[in-house]
Coordinates of C-alpha atoms in Angstrom, one line a residue:
M28 CA 31.5 -70.0 102.3
R29 CA 32.6 -66.4 102.4
D30 CA 33.9 -66.2 98.9
I31 CA 30.9 -68.0 97.3
A32 CA 27.9 -66.7 99.0
G33 CA 30.1 -63.2 99.3
E34 CA 29.3 -63.0 95.2
L35 CA 26.1 -62.0 95.8
K36 CA 27.1 -58.9 98.2
E37 CA 28.9 -57.7 95.4
M38 CA 25.9 -57.1 92.9
E39 CA 24.3 -53.8 92.7
G40 CA 21.2 -53.3 95.0
V41 CA 22.2 -56.3 97.4
E42 CA 22.4 -55.3 101.2
G43 CA 23.0 -58.4 103.0
V44 CA 23.2 -62.0 102.5
M45 CA 22.8 -65.0 104.9
V46 CA 22.8 -68.8 104.5
T47 CA 21.2 -71.2 107.4
D48 CA 20.6 -75.1 107.6
K49 CA 17.3 -76.5 108.1
S50 CA 17.7 -76.4 111.7
G51 CA 18.0 -72.8 111.8
R52 CA 21.9 -72.3 112.5
I53 CA 23.4 -69.5 110.6
L54 CA 26.2 -70.8 108.6
Y55 CA 27.1 -67.2 107.0
G56 CA 25.5 -63.6 107.7
G57 CA 27.4 -61.9 110.2
E58 CA 27.3 -58.9 107.8
V59 CA 23.5 -58.8 107.7
P60 CA 22.1 -55.9 109.9
D61 CA 20.0 -57.8 112.9
F62 CA 20.8 -61.0 111.1
K63 CA 19.0 -62.7 114.3
V64 CA 16.0 -61.2 113.9
L65 CA 15.5 -61.5 109.9
G66 CA 16.8 -65.2 110.1
S67 CA 13.9 -66.0 112.5
M68 CA 11.5 -64.3 110.4
A69 CA 12.8 -65.9 107.2
L70 CA 12.4 -69.2 108.9
V71 CA 8.7 -68.7 109.9
I72 CA 8.0 -67.1 106.1
A73 CA 9.6 -70.2 104.5
D74 CA 7.7 -72.9 106.8
S75 CA 4.3 -70.9 106.5
S76 CA 4.9 -70.6 102.7
Q77 CA 5.9 -74.4 102.2
K78 CA 1.9 -75.4 103.8
L79 CA 0.6 -72.4 101.8
V80 CA 2.1 -74.5 98.6
M81 CA 1.0 -77.7 99.7
R82 CA -2.6 -76.7 100.2
T83 CA -2.8 -75.8 96.8
G84 CA -1.0 -79.1 95.5
Q85 CA 1.7 -77.6 93.7
G86 CA 4.8 -79.4 94.9
E87 CA 7.6 -78.2 97.2
F88 CA 8.2 -74.7 98.4
E89 CA 11.1 -73.2 96.6
S90 CA 11.7 -69.3 96.7
S91 CA 9.9 -66.3 98.2
V92 CA 10.2 -62.7 97.0
I93 CA 8.8 -60.4 100.1
E94 CA 8.7 -56.9 99.5
F95 CA 8.9 -54.2 102.4
S96 CA 8.0 -50.7 102.5
R97 CA 11.8 -50.1 102.7
G98 CA 13.4 -53.0 101.0
K99 CA 13.1 -56.3 99.6
M100 CA 14.1 -59.9 100.4
I101 CA 14.5 -63.2 98.7
I102 CA 14.2 -66.5 100.0
I103 CA 15.6 -69.5 98.1
N104 CA 14.7 -72.8 99.9
D105 CA 16.8 -76.1 99.3
R106 CA 18.9 -78.3 101.4
V107 CA 20.2 -75.0 103.2
Q108 CA 18.3 -71.3 103.0
L109 CA 19.8 -68.4 101.3
L110 CA 18.2 -64.9 102.0
V111 CA 19.4 -62.0 100.2
L112 CA 18.5 -58.4 101.5
A113 CA 17.9 -56.0 98.6
G114 CA 17.3 -52.3 98.1
E115 CA 14.0 -50.8 97.7
D116 CA 15.1 -49.8 93.9
S117 CA 17.1 -53.0 93.1
N118 CA 16.1 -55.5 90.1
L119 CA 14.7 -58.5 91.7
G120 CA 14.8 -60.5 88.7
K121 CA 18.6 -60.3 88.1
I122 CA 19.3 -60.8 91.8
L123 CA 17.0 -64.0 91.8
L124 CA 19.0 -65.6 89.0
F125 CA 22.2 -64.8 90.4
A126 CA 21.1 -66.0 94.0
R127 CA 20.1 -69.4 92.4
R128 CA 23.3 -69.7 90.6
V129 CA 25.2 -68.9 93.8
L130 CA 23.1 -71.2 96.0
R131 CA 23.7 -74.4 93.3
N132 CA 27.3 -73.6 93.5
L133 CA 27.3 -73.8 97.6
L134 CA 25.4 -77.2 97.1
S135 CA 27.8 -78.3 94.8
H136 CA 30.7 -78.0 97.6
P137 CA 29.3 -79.7 100.4
E138 CA 32.8 -79.2 102.3
V139 CA 31.9 -75.7 102.4
L140 CA 28.6 -75.8 104.2
Q141 CA 30.1 -78.5 106.5
S142 CA 33.1 -76.2 107.8
G143 CA 30.8 -73.0 108.2
P144 CA 31.2 -71.9 111.9
E145 CA 28.7 -73.4 114.4
M146 CA 27.0 -70.1 115.1
E147 CA 24.0 -69.8 117.5
T148 CA 20.3 -70.9 116.7
M149 CA 18.4 -67.7 115.4
V150 CA 16.0 -65.9 117.7
T151 CA 15.1 -62.1 117.9
D152 CA 15.4 -59.6 120.5
S153 CA 14.1 -56.8 118.8
R154 CA 11.4 -55.2 116.6
T155 CA 8.0 -56.5 115.9
S156 CA 4.7 -55.8 114.3
S157 CA 3.4 -56.1 110.9
D158 CA 0.5 -54.8 109.0
D159 CA -1.0 -55.9 106.0
V160 CA -0.1 -59.3 104.6
Q161 CA -0.6 -60.1 100.7
I162 CA 0.3 -63.2 98.9
E163 CA 0.2 -62.9 95.3
A164 CA 0.9 -65.4 92.5
G165 CA 4.6 -65.8 92.1
G166 CA 5.6 -65.9 88.7
E167 CA 3.6 -62.8 87.5
K168 CA 5.0 -60.4 89.8
L169 CA 8.5 -61.6 89.5
G170 CA 8.2 -61.1 86.0
E171 CA 7.0 -57.5 86.1
T172 CA 10.2 -56.8 88.6
A173 CA 12.8 -58.5 86.4
A174 CA 11.3 -56.2 83.6
K175 CA 11.8 -53.1 85.3
P176 CA 15.4 -51.1 84.5
G177 CA 18.2 -51.6 87.3
T178 CA 21.7 -51.5 87.5
G179 CA 24.0 -54.5 89.0
T180 CA 25.6 -57.4 87.0
S181 CA 26.4 -56.8 83.4
K182 CA 23.6 -57.8 80.7
D183 CA 26.4 -60.1 79.2
E184 CA 26.5 -61.8 82.8
I185 CA 23.0 -62.3 83.2
T186 CA 22.0 -63.8 79.8
S187 CA 25.0 -66.1 80.6
M188 CA 23.4 -67.7 83.5
E189 CA 21.7 -70.9 82.7
A190 CA 18.0 -70.8 83.5
P191 CA 16.7 -73.3 85.9
T192 CA 15.3 -76.5 84.1
K193 CA 12.2 -77.0 86.3
T194 CA 9.3 -74.9 86.7
R195 CA 9.6 -72.8 90.3
K196 CA 7.0 -72.3 93.0
E197 CA 7.4 -68.8 94.1
T198 CA 5.3 -66.8 96.8
V199 CA 5.6 -63.1 96.5
I200 CA 4.5 -61.3 100.1
K201 CA 3.8 -57.7 100.4
Y202 CA 3.7 -56.1 103.7
S203 CA 4.7 -53.0 105.5
E204 CA 7.0 -54.0 108.3
T205 CA 8.9 -56.7 109.6
T206 CA 6.8 -59.6 111.0
P207 CA 4.2 -62.0 110.0
E208 CA 1.1 -62.1 112.2
T209 CA -1.0 -64.0 110.3
M210 CA -0.1 -67.5 110.8
E211 CA -2.9 -68.5 113.6
T212 CA -5.1 -70.6 112.1
D213 CA -2.3 -73.0 110.4
S214 CA -0.7 -74.5 113.3
A215 CA -1.8 -78.1 112.3
E216 CA -0.1 -78.1 108.8
S217 CA 2.6 -80.6 108.0
N218 CA 5.9 -80.9 106.0
K219 CA 4.6 -84.0 104.0
V220 CA 2.7 -83.6 100.8
S221 CA -0.4 -86.0 100.5
A222 CA -2.7 -84.6 97.7
P223 CA -5.5 -84.0 97.8
S224 CA -6.1 -84.1 101.4
I225 CA -4.7 -81.4 103.7
P226 CA -1.5 -82.4 105.8
E227 CA -1.1 -82.0 109.7
V228 CA 1.8 -81.9 111.7
K229 CA 1.8 -84.2 114.4
P230 CA 4.3 -83.0 117.0
P231 CA 6.4 -85.5 119.1
L232 CA 4.5 -83.8 122.1
S233 CA 0.6 -84.4 122.8
F234 CA -1.0 -82.3 125.5
P235 CA -2.5 -84.3 128.1
E236 CA -6.3 -84.4 129.5
L237 CA -5.8 -82.1 132.3
E238 CA -7.7 -82.6 135.8
P239 CA -9.1 -80.0 137.9
V240 CA -6.5 -78.9 141.0
E241 CA -7.7 -78.2 144.2
V242 CA -5.4 -75.9 146.2
P243 CA -4.3 -77.6 149.5
D244 CA -4.0 -75.7 152.6
D245 CA -0.2 -76.8 153.3
R246 CA 2.8 -74.9 151.6
E247 CA 4.3 -77.7 150.2
G248 CA 1.1 -78.8 148.6
M249 CA 0.6 -75.3 147.0
K250 CA 4.0 -75.4 145.6
E251 CA 3.3 -78.7 144.1
A252 CA 0.3 -77.6 142.7
A253 CA 1.8 -74.3 141.3
L254 CA 4.5 -76.5 140.0
Q255 CA 1.9 -78.7 138.0
I256 CA 0.6 -75.9 136.4
Y257 CA 3.5 -74.3 135.4
E258 CA 4.7 -77.5 133.9
H259 CA 1.7 -77.5 131.6
I260 CA 1.9 -74.2 130.7
L261 CA 5.3 -74.5 129.3
L262 CA 4.6 -77.7 128.0
A263 CA 1.7 -75.9 126.2
M264 CA 4.0 -73.2 124.6
S265 CA 6.5 -76.0 123.4
I266 CA 4.0 -77.8 121.7
G267 CA 2.2 -74.8 119.9
A268 CA 5.5 -73.2 118.6
S269 CA 6.3 -77.4 117.2
K270 CA 3.0 -77.2 114.8
I271 CA 4.0 -73.6 113.6
M272 CA 7.8 -74.0 113.1
G273 CA 8.9 -77.4 113.3
V274 CA 10.7 -79.1 116.1
A275 CA 14.5 -77.9 115.6
P276 CA 13.5 -74.3 115.2
A277 CA 10.7 -74.5 117.9
G278 CA 13.9 -75.9 120.5
G279 CA 16.2 -73.5 119.5
M280 CA 14.1 -70.2 119.9
L281 CA 12.9 -71.6 123.4
R282 CA 16.6 -72.2 124.3
K283 CA 17.3 -68.5 123.5
S284 CA 14.1 -67.4 125.3
L285 CA 15.1 -68.4 128.4
P286 CA 16.3 -65.9 131.0
Y287 CA 19.2 -67.5 132.4
S288 CA 20.9 -64.3 133.8
E289 CA 17.6 -63.3 135.4
C290 CA 16.8 -66.9 137.0
P291 CA 20.0 -68.3 137.6
V292 CA 19.1 -70.5 140.6
I293 CA 16.0 -72.3 138.8
L294 CA 17.4 -72.3 135.5
R295 CA 20.9 -73.7 136.4
D296 CA 21.6 -76.9 133.9
V297 CA 18.3 -76.6 132.3
G298 CA 18.2 -77.4 128.8
I299 CA 15.9 -78.3 125.8
R300 CA 14.8 -81.6 125.4
S301 CA 14.9 -83.2 121.7
N302 CA 11.1 -82.9 121.4
A303 CA 11.6 -79.1 121.9
S304 CA 10.2 -78.9 125.8
L305 CA 12.1 -77.6 128.6
D306 CA 13.2 -80.1 130.9
F307 CA 10.7 -79.5 133.8
E308 CA 12.4 -82.2 135.9
K309 CA 16.0 -80.6 136.1
L310 CA 14.0 -77.4 137.0
R311 CA 11.6 -78.9 139.4
D312 CA 15.0 -80.6 141.0
N313 CA 16.6 -77.0 141.3
V314 CA 13.5 -75.7 143.0
M315 CA 13.7 -78.5 145.8
K316 CA 17.5 -78.2 146.3
A317 CA 17.0 -74.3 146.7
D318 CA 14.4 -74.8 149.3
Y319 CA 12.0 -72.0 146.9
D320 CA 8.9 -70.9 148.9
L321 CA 5.7 -70.5 146.8
E322 CA 6.5 -66.8 145.9
N323 CA 9.9 -67.8 144.7
I324 CA 8.6 -70.3 142.2
I325 CA 5.7 -67.9 140.9
E326 CA 8.2 -65.1 140.8
D327 CA 10.5 -66.9 138.6
L328 CA 8.7 -69.1 136.4
S329 CA 6.6 -65.7 135.5
K330 CA 9.8 -64.4 134.2
I331 CA 10.6 -67.6 132.2
I332 CA 7.2 -67.2 130.7
W333 CA 7.1 -63.9 130.2
S334 CA 10.7 -63.9 128.4
I335 CA 9.7 -66.8 126.0
T336 CA 6.1 -64.7 125.1
E337 CA 8.0 -61.9 124.5
N338 CA 10.4 -63.5 121.8
Y339 CA 7.6 -65.6 120.0
G340 CA 5.5 -62.5 120.0
R341 CA 8.2 -60.2 118.4
I342 CA 9.0 -62.8 115.6
M343 CA 5.4 -63.6 114.5
G344 CA 3.2 -61.1 116.1
Y345 CA 1.2 -61.6 119.5
D346 CA -2.0 -62.6 117.7
A347 CA -0.4 -65.7 115.7
F348 CA 1.3 -66.6 119.1
R349 CA -1.9 -66.8 121.1
G350 CA -3.6 -68.4 117.7
M351 CA -0.8 -71.5 118.0
V352 CA -1.0 -72.2 122.0
R353 CA -5.1 -71.6 122.2
P354 CA -6.2 -75.1 122.2
E355 CA -3.9 -76.1 125.0
F356 CA -4.5 -72.7 126.9
T357 CA -8.0 -73.2 126.8
E358 CA -7.7 -76.7 128.5
I359 CA -5.3 -75.2 131.1
D360 CA -8.2 -72.5 132.0
R361 CA -10.9 -75.4 132.0
A362 CA -9.2 -77.4 134.5
Y363 CA -6.8 -74.9 136.5
S364 CA -8.7 -71.6 136.3
G365 CA -9.5 -71.6 140.2
A366 CA -6.1 -72.7 141.4
M367 CA -4.0 -70.0 139.3
K368 CA -6.2 -67.4 140.6
A369 CA -6.3 -68.9 144.2
L370 CA -2.4 -69.3 144.0
G371 CA -1.6 -65.9 142.5
I372 CA -0.4 -67.4 139.1
R373 CA -3.1 -66.1 137.0
E374 CA -2.5 -62.1 137.3
R375 CA 1.3 -62.5 136.9
I376 CA 1.2 -64.4 133.5
H377 CA 1.9 -62.1 130.2
P378 CA -1.1 -60.3 129.3
E379 CA -0.6 -61.2 125.6
L380 CA -1.4 -64.8 127.2
Q381 CA -4.3 -63.6 129.5
K382 CA -6.3 -62.5 126.6
I383 CA -6.9 -66.3 125.7
W384 CA -8.5 -66.7 129.0
D385 CA -10.8 -63.6 128.9
E386 CA -12.0 -64.3 125.7

């Protein structure tokens, strides 16, 4: 893997190379600065680009060229995903041709992909916020870039490369910082083409119709009411993430978002189910065994929701995050608003989520 993918790193203008599988695991890429952040971003961008291409009825998404204010990034999508970071003055045309050749070489050696180190699913822990996002037609912009003079592999080497035999669908995205914030309304798209209709993702989870909760007078009843509310809040977050990112990436990000060190008792042996939801039954069991009172429950579950919100907000922007959970959170507010206020739950929820209820 290092020998094949590392060829790209030797090219003039290339600053980093990463290879991930479809579930989001990083097979190669430790040399990329902040590779977890960029890998998570690339996963979201590739998924959104696929939905955009499907809306136009043009087939499968294959590659994106992204231009930052201080650099560039190429994402090539196949059985694995290849991400290339390049300098501001690099020649993207040459890099893209060479990157495709490297990816074909990787795919022709499946044993290399299977032998790659099993690395953690990508999740961010820093920098956020995007500004203006523009999507342009792919081929024209790429052609302009390739025509610019630049240094790198020799002219003979580039001309000897075998050009792809089929038309590529490419998306060029320009924005000034790092993370997309404009995926709010696309939460019901899917990975299947069904032209001319618009496909929708059907997550394995469905949000139930909620009945209003009345807060009991006894402490045990109050604890049970709080757990019921928190269970549906966490379920709503899992459903929203699955709509946008797909089940496997959403489950991986949720796993990495859990504050195990801050809440070791309530999260002991709590994992993520195959449908990307938190194992709330195990969490509930931990609460009962530890004899948590109401304040302990609210304190720990507020930390958990806060941590998840911070991670998703950093990756896709808080506007997009609110957009993906808005339908379920609106239902939660309809059914549980009075109980959340009476129990002191609402005031402890992350302020970015409270904005949904304040609209």
